[in-house]
mmCIF file of C-alpha atoms in Angstrom:
data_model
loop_
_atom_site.group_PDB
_atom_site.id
_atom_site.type_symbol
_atom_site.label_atom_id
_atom_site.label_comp_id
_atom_site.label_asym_id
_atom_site.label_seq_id
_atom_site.Cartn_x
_atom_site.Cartn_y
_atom_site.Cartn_z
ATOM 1 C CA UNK A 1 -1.754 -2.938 -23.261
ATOM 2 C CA UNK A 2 -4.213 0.014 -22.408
ATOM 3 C CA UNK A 3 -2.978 2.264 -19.618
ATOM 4 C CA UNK A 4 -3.831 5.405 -17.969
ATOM 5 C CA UNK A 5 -0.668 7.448 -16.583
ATOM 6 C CA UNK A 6 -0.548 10.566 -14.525
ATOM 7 C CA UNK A 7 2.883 11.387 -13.967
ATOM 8 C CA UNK A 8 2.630 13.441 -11.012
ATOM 9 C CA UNK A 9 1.972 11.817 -8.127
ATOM 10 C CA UNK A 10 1.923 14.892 -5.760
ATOM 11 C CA UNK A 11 1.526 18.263 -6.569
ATOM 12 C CA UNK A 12 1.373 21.485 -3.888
ATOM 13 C CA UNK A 13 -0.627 24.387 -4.591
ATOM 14 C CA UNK A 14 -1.056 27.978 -3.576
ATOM 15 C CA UNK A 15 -4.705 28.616 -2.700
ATOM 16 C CA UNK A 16 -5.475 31.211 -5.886
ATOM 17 C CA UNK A 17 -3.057 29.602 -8.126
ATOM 18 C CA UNK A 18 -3.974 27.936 -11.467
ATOM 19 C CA UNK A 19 -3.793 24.338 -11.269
ATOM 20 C CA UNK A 20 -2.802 21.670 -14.176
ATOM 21 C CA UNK A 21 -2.856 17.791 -13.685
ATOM 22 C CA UNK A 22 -1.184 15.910 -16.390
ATOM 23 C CA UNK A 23 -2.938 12.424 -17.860
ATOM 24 C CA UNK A 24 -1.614 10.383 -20.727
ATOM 25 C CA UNK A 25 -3.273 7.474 -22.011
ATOM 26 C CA UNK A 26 -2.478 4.270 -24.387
ATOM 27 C CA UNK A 27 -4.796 2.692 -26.041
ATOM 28 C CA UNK A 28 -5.741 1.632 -29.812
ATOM 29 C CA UNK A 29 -8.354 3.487 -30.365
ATOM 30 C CA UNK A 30 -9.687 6.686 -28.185
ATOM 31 C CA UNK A 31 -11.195 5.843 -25.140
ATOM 32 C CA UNK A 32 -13.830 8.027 -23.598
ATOM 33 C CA UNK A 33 -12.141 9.339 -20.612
ATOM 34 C CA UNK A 34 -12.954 10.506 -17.156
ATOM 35 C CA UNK A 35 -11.843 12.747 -14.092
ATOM 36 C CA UNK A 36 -12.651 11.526 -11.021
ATOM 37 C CA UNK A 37 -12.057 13.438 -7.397
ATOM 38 C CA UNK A 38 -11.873 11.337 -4.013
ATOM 39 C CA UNK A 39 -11.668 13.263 -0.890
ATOM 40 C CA UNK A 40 -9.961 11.212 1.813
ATOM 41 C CA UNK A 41 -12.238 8.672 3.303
ATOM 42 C CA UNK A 42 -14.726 9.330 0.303
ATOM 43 C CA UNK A 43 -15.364 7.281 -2.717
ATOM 44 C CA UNK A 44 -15.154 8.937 -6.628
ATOM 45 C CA UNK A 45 -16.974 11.577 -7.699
ATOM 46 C CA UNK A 46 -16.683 12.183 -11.212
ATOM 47 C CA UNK A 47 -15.630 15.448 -12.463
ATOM 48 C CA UNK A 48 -15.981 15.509 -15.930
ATOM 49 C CA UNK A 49 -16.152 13.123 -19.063
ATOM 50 C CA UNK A 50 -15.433 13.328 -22.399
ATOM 51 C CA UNK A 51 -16.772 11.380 -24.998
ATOM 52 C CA UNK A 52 -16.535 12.849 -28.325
ATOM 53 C CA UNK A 53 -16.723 15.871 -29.798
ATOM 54 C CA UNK A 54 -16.004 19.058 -28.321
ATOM 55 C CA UNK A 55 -12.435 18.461 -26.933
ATOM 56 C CA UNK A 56 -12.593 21.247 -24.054
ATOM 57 C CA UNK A 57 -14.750 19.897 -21.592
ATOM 58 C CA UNK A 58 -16.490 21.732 -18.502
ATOM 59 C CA UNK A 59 -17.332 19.839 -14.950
ATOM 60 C CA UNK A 60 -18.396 20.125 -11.983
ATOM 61 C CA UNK A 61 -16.612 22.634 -9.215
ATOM 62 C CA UNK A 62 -15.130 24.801 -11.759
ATOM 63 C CA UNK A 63 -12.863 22.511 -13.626
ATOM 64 C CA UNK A 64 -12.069 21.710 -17.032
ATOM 65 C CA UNK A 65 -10.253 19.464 -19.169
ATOM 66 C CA UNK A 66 -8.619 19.232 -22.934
ATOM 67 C CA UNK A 67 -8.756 16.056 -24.776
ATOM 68 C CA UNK A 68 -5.594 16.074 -27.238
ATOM 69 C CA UNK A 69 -5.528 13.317 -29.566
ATOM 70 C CA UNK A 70 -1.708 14.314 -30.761
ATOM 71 C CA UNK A 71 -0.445 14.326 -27.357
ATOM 72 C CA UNK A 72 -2.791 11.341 -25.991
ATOM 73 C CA UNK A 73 -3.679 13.655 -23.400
ATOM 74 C CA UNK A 74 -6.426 14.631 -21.451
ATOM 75 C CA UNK A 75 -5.098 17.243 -18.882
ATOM 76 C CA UNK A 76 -7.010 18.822 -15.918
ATOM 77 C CA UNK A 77 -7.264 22.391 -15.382
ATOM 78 C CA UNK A 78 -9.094 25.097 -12.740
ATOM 79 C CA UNK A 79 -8.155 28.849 -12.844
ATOM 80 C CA UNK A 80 -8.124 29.269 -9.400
ATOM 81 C CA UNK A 81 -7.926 26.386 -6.919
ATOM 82 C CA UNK A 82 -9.627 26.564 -3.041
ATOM 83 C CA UNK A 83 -8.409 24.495 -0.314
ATOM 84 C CA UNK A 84 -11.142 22.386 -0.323
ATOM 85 C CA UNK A 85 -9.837 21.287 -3.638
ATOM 86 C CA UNK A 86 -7.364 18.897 -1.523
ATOM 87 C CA UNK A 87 -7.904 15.284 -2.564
ATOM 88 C CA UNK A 88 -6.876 12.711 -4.607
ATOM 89 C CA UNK A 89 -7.636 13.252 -8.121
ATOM 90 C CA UNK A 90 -7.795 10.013 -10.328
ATOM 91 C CA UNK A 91 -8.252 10.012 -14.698
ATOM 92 C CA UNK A 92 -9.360 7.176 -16.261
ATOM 93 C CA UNK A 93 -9.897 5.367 -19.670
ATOM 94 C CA UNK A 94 -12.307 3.403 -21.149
ATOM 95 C CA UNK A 95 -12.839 1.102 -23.767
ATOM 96 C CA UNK A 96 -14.299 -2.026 -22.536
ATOM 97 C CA UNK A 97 -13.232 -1.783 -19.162
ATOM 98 C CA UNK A 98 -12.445 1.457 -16.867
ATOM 99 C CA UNK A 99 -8.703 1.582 -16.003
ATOM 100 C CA UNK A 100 -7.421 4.256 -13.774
ATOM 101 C CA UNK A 101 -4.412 6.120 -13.195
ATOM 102 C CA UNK A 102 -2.163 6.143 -10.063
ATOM 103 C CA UNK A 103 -4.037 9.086 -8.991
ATOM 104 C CA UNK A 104 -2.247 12.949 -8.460
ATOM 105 C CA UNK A 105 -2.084 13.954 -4.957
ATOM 106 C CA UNK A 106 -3.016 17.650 -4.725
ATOM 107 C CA UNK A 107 -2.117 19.613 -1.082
ATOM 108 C CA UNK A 108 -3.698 23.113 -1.604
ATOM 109 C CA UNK A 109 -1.724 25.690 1.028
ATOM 110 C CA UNK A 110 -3.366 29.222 1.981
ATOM 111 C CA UNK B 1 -31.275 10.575 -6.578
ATOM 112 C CA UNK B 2 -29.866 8.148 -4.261
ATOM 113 C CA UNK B 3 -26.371 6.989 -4.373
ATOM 114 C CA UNK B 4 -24.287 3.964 -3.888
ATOM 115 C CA UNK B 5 -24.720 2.177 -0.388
ATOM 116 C CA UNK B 6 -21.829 -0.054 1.163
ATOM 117 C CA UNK B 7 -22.002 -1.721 4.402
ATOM 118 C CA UNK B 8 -19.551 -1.595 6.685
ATOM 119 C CA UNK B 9 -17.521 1.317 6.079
ATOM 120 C CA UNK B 10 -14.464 -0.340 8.223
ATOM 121 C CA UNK B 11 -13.489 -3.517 8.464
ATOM 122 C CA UNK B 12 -10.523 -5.131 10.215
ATOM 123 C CA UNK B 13 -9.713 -8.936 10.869
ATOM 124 C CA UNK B 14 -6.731 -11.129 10.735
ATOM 125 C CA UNK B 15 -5.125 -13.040 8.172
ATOM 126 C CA UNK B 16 -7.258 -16.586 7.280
ATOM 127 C CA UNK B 17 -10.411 -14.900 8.471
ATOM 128 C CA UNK B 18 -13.517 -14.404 6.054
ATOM 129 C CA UNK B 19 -15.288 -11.396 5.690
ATOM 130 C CA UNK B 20 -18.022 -9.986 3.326
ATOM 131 C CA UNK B 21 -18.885 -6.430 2.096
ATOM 132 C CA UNK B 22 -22.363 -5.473 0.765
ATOM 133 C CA UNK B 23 -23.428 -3.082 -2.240
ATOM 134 C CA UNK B 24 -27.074 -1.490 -2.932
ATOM 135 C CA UNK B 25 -26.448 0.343 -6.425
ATOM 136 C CA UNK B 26 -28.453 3.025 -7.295
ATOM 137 C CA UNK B 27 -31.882 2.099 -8.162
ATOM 138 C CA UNK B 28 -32.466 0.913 -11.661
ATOM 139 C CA UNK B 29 -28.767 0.195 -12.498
ATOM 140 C CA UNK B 30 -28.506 -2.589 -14.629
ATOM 141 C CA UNK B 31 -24.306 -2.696 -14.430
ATOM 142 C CA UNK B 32 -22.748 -3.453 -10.894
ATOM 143 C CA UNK B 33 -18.762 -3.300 -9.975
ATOM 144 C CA UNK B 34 -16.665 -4.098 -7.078
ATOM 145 C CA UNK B 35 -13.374 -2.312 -7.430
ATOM 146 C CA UNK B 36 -10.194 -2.883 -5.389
ATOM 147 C CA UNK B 37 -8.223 0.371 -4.537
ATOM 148 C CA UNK B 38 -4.879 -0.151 -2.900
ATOM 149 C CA UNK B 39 -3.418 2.309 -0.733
ATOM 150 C CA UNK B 40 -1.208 4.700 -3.137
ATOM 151 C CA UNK B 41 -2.369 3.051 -6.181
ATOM 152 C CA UNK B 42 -5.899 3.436 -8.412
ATOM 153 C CA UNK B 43 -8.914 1.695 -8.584
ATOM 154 C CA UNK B 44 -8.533 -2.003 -10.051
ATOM 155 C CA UNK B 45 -11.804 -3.907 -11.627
ATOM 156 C CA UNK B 46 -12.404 -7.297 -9.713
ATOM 157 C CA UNK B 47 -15.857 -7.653 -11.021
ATOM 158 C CA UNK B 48 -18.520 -6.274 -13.459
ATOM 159 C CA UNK B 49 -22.245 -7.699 -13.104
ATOM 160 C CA UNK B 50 -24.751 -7.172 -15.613
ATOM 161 C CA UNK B 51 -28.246 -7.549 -14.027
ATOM 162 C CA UNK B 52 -27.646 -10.532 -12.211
ATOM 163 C CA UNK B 53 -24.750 -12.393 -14.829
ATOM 164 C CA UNK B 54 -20.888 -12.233 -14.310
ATOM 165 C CA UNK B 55 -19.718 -9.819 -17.399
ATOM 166 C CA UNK B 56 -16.001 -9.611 -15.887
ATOM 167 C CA UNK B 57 -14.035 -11.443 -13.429
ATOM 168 C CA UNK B 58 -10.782 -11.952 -15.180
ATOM 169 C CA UNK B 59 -9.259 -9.818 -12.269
ATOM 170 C CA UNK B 60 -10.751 -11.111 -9.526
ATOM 171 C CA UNK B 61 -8.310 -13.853 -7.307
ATOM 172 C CA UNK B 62 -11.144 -16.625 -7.307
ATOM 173 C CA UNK B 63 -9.396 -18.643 -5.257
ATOM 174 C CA UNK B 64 -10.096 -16.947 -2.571
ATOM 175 C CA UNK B 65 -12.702 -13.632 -3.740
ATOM 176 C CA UNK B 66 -16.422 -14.481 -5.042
ATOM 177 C CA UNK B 67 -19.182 -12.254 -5.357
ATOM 178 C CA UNK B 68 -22.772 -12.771 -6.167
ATOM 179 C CA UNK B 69 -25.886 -10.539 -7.075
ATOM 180 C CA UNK B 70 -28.802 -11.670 -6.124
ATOM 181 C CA UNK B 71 -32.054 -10.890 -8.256
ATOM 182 C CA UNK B 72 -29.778 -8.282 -10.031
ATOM 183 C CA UNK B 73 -30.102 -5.875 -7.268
ATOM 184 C CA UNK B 74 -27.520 -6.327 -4.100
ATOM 185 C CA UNK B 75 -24.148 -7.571 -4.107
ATOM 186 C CA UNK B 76 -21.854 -9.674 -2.045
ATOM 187 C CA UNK B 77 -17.962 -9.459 -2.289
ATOM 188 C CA UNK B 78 -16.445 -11.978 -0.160
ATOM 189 C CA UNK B 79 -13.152 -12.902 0.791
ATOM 190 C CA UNK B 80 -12.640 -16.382 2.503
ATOM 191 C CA UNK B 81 -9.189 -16.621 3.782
ATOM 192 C CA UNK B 82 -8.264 -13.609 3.994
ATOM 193 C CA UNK B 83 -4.311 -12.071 3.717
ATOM 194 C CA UNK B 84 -2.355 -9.193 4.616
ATOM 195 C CA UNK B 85 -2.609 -8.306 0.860
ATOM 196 C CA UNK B 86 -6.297 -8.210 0.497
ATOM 197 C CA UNK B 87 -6.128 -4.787 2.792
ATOM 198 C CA UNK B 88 -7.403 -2.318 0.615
ATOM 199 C CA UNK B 89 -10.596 -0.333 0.261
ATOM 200 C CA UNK B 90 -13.412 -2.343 -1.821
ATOM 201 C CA UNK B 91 -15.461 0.476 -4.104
ATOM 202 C CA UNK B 92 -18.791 -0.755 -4.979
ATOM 203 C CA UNK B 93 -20.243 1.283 -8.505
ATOM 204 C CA UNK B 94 -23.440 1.167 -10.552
ATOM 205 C CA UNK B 95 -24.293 2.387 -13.930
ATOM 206 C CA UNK B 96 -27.283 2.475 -15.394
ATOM 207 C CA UNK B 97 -26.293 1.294 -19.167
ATOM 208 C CA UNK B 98 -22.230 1.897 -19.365
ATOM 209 C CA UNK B 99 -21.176 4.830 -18.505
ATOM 210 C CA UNK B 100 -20.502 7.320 -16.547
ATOM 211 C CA UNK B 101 -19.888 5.167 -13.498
ATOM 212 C CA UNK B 102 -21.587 5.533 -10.269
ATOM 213 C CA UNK B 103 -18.501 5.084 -6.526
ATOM 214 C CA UNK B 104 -20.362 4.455 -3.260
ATOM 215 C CA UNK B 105 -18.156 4.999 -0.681
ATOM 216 C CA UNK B 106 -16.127 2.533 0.014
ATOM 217 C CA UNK B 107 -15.170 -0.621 2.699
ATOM 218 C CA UNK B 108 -11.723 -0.155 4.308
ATOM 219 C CA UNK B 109 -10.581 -3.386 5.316
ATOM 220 C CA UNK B 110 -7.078 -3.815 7.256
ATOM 221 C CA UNK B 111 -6.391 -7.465 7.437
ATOM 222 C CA UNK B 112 -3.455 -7.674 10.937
#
């Protein structure tokens, strides 16, 4: 079955400090995939997407993330994280549907 | 450009009550979703419309959920009884062919 699985499901921060959220996905074939952010009482806002091509992809508010076919990964990153970074951060998969992960909990602390 | 509209924002009623959630997707946007997001958990597909034609409800509990777009533009979600699992927050989307996919905001309903 396709599934989207982010293994951490909270991770704490120090404001300044790189940051590195962890998705692996299953499916047959590659799936585009997606980063989406959701402050609390907001809906998604999508981050980033990858689609083919270039496997080191740039979004919005300074992040980035690495597709890795090998690993079946598609992993978050931002150099230096500010605490309005908090929120809920959610990757997802598609092939003919979206499915989403559990989501990663960051707390960002000054 | 604007975004995804949902009406209410907050919703709470008790158990066996119906209630109904509304979606304007952003303009032109052929695709329409209604998502489910449980607390703790990610967002799960109940329905995809294309225009104004069902493309996938294989998730959504039609027993008691149905949903409707009218001229291919608006959206209904409703849910007639309502139960204490149905609390949740309902996440309307749009895209204009597939992806990327369009979130409004969001209905958080707490069914006592």
């Amino acid at each position: 079955a396709q599934s989207v699985t982010q293994p951490d499901i909270h991770i704490t921060v120090s404001e300044g400090a790189s940051l590195e959220l962890r998705c692996n996905y299953s499916y047959g074939a590659t799936p585009y995939l997606f980063w989406y952010v959701q402050s609390p009482g907001q809906g998604l806002q999508l981050l980033l997407k990858y689609f083919s091509g270039d496997t080191l992809v740039q979004g919005i508010k300074g992040f980035e993330a690495e597709f890795k076919r090998s690993q079946s990964s598609f992993n978050l990153r931002k150099p230096s994280v500010h605490w309005s970074d908090a929120a809920e951060y959610f990757c997802a998969g598609n092939t003919d549907k979206l499915i989403f992960g559990t989501g990663t909990r960051l707390q960002v602390f000054p | 450009e604007a975004g995804v509209a949902q009406s209410p924002r907050y919703k709470i009623i008790e158990k066996r009550q119906s209630v109904a959630f509304w979606c304007n997707p952003i303009s032109g946007h052929a695709t329409l979703y209604w998502y489910q997001q449980i607390l703790g958990q990610g967002p799960k597909l109940l329905i995809q419309f294309q225009n104004n034609g069902v493309v996938d409800d294989s998730q959504l509990p039609k027993d008691r959920f149905s949903a409707e777009r009218l001229k291919g533009v608006d959206s209904t979600l409703k849910i007639q009884p309502a139960k204490l699992e149905d609390s949740a927050v309902y996440l309307c989307a749009s895209s204009l062919e597939a992806l990327p996919i369009h979130f409004g905001p969001g209905t958080r309903l707490t069914v006592t």
